[in-house]
């Protein structure tokens, strides 16, 4: 293959990736503004400036489009590096102070919810209403979050910081609940807390819930 053809192919691939991301972010805007049930592939296509067939060819189903939009917000950028392998997350897990570690985890959680919280609430509401697509997606995202929370607890165990009153599963479930989108929504949207207030409280609540009391003095 000539250099020109390789260049053209890579250029087309980059453009296709940009178009795909644009469609996914446009879909997120519509899902948040209108709700999942009301949003159609046709309305997403129109807003994104592409044909409905382009959306179907790229994603297959509306639920797949929703999941990709969720993943785009989770990443926060176009970088293909998994969240756990990013420098800021590696630095977080390298912190030997369990209190600082959990407050750093609270900061990371807040940044994620600032991006994807409104969409996650749409998913939660739709799942509660019994929409089969959203029931499945909510179950998937809950499992993914549970795995991530388990890694956090694993680090606390490594540091010898876990409360002796808890086993790893109980500690994981406590942190998983505290970091839920429902808690975030209640405090920020319903009660009007700032992001900073939410982050500080979540960090303190996680520490008092799972860390050895002697380390909190």
mmCIF file of N, CA and C in Angstrom, residues 101-102 146-163 167-176 210-211:
data_model
loop_
_atom_site.group_PDB
_atom_site.id
_atom_site.type_symbol
_atom_site.label_atom_id
_atom_site.label_comp_id
_atom_site.label_asym_id
_atom_site.label_seq_id
_atom_site.Cartn_x
_atom_site.Cartn_y
_atom_site.Cartn_z
ATOM 1 N N UNK A 101 -6.401 8.699 50.618
ATOM 2 C CA UNK A 101 -6.815 7.835 49.509
ATOM 3 C C UNK A 101 -8.322 7.922 49.292
ATOM 4 N N UNK A 102 -9.109 7.814 50.363
ATOM 5 C CA UNK A 102 -10.563 7.849 50.213
ATOM 6 C C UNK A 102 -11.062 9.237 49.827
ATOM 7 N N UNK A 146 -19.491 -1.827 41.083
ATOM 8 C CA UNK A 146 -19.184 -2.723 42.202
ATOM 9 C C UNK A 146 -17.759 -3.257 42.093
ATOM 10 N N UNK A 147 -17.339 -3.580 40.870
ATOM 11 C CA UNK A 147 -15.970 -4.046 40.654
ATOM 12 C C UNK A 147 -14.979 -2.948 41.047
ATOM 13 N N UNK A 148 -15.247 -1.721 40.599
ATOM 14 C CA UNK A 148 -14.362 -0.611 40.940
ATOM 15 C C UNK A 148 -14.288 -0.357 42.432
ATOM 16 N N UNK A 149 -15.435 -0.442 43.102
ATOM 17 C CA UNK A 149 -15.455 -0.242 44.550
ATOM 18 C C UNK A 149 -14.705 -1.353 45.268
ATOM 19 N N UNK A 150 -14.795 -2.563 44.738
ATOM 20 C CA UNK A 150 -14.039 -3.671 45.310
ATOM 21 C C UNK A 150 -12.539 -3.434 45.247
ATOM 22 N N UNK A 151 -12.075 -2.784 44.183
ATOM 23 C CA UNK A 151 -10.653 -2.449 44.073
ATOM 24 C C UNK A 151 -10.243 -1.447 45.149
ATOM 25 N N UNK A 152 -11.120 -0.503 45.432
ATOM 26 C CA UNK A 152 -10.841 0.478 46.484
ATOM 27 C C UNK A 152 -10.701 -0.221 47.833
ATOM 28 N N UNK A 153 -11.623 -1.118 48.128
ATOM 29 C CA UNK A 153 -11.561 -1.856 49.392
ATOM 30 C C UNK A 153 -10.301 -2.719 49.443
ATOM 31 N N UNK A 154 -9.945 -3.310 48.309
ATOM 32 C CA UNK A 154 -8.718 -4.101 48.259
ATOM 33 C C UNK A 154 -7.499 -3.285 48.640
ATOM 34 N N UNK A 155 -7.467 -2.032 48.212
ATOM 35 C CA UNK A 155 -6.350 -1.159 48.580
ATOM 36 C C UNK A 155 -6.361 -0.870 50.075
ATOM 37 N N UNK A 156 -7.538 -0.661 50.652
ATOM 38 C CA UNK A 156 -7.623 -0.439 52.099
ATOM 39 C C UNK A 156 -7.139 -1.660 52.874
ATOM 40 N N UNK A 157 -7.452 -2.842 52.376
ATOM 41 C CA UNK A 157 -6.976 -4.077 53.012
ATOM 42 C C UNK A 157 -5.452 -4.134 52.947
ATOM 43 N N UNK A 158 -4.883 -3.799 51.784
ATOM 44 C CA UNK A 158 -3.427 -3.786 51.634
ATOM 45 C C UNK A 158 -2.777 -2.841 52.642
ATOM 46 N N UNK A 159 -3.436 -1.722 52.907
ATOM 47 C CA UNK A 159 -2.891 -0.725 53.830
ATOM 48 C C UNK A 159 -3.161 -1.065 55.293
ATOM 49 N N UNK A 160 -3.898 -2.152 55.532
ATOM 50 C CA UNK A 160 -4.257 -2.513 56.901
ATOM 51 C C UNK A 160 -5.192 -1.511 57.541
ATOM 52 N N UNK A 161 -6.013 -0.846 56.710
ATOM 53 C CA UNK A 161 -6.831 0.262 57.198
ATOM 54 C C UNK A 161 -8.302 -0.085 57.369
ATOM 55 N N UNK A 162 -8.707 -1.277 56.945
ATOM 56 C CA UNK A 162 -10.126 -1.616 57.002
ATOM 57 C C UNK A 162 -10.571 -1.855 58.443
ATOM 58 N N UNK A 163 -11.737 -1.335 58.792
ATOM 59 C CA UNK A 163 -12.276 -1.533 60.136
ATOM 60 C C UNK A 163 -12.399 -3.023 60.444
ATOM 61 N N UNK A 167 -16.068 -7.069 56.984
ATOM 62 C CA UNK A 167 -15.315 -7.837 56.001
ATOM 63 C C UNK A 167 -15.295 -7.033 54.700
ATOM 64 N N UNK A 168 -14.551 -7.521 53.726
ATOM 65 C CA UNK A 168 -14.370 -6.758 52.491
ATOM 66 C C UNK A 168 -15.684 -6.533 51.758
ATOM 67 N N UNK A 169 -16.551 -7.539 51.749
ATOM 68 C CA UNK A 169 -17.828 -7.397 51.044
ATOM 69 C C UNK A 169 -18.705 -6.324 51.676
ATOM 70 N N UNK A 170 -18.761 -6.303 53.002
ATOM 71 C CA UNK A 170 -19.580 -5.300 53.686
ATOM 72 C C UNK A 170 -19.037 -3.894 53.443
ATOM 73 N N UNK A 171 -17.713 -3.750 53.477
ATOM 74 C CA UNK A 171 -17.103 -2.445 53.221
ATOM 75 C C UNK A 171 -17.370 -1.999 51.788
ATOM 76 N N UNK A 172 -17.242 -2.935 50.858
ATOM 77 C CA UNK A 172 -17.517 -2.617 49.452
ATOM 78 C C UNK A 172 -18.948 -2.119 49.279
ATOM 79 N N UNK A 173 -19.897 -2.798 49.916
ATOM 80 C CA UNK A 173 -21.300 -2.424 49.760
ATOM 81 C C UNK A 173 -21.585 -1.047 50.347
ATOM 82 N N UNK A 174 -20.913 -0.713 51.438
ATOM 83 C CA UNK A 174 -21.096 0.617 52.027
ATOM 84 C C UNK A 174 -20.598 1.708 51.077
ATOM 85 N N UNK A 175 -19.392 1.523 50.545
ATOM 86 C CA UNK A 175 -18.841 2.526 49.638
ATOM 87 C C UNK A 175 -19.641 2.603 48.349
ATOM 88 N N UNK A 176 -20.077 1.457 47.857
ATOM 89 C CA UNK A 176 -20.883 1.396 46.633
ATOM 90 C C UNK A 176 -22.171 2.192 46.800
ATOM 91 N N UNK A 210 -15.744 2.892 56.910
ATOM 92 C CA UNK A 210 -14.975 1.669 56.652
ATOM 93 C C UNK A 210 -13.550 1.671 57.200
ATOM 94 N N UNK A 211 -13.035 2.796 57.640
ATOM 95 C CA UNK A 211 -11.633 2.868 58.069
ATOM 96 C C UNK A 211 -11.528 2.616 59.576
#
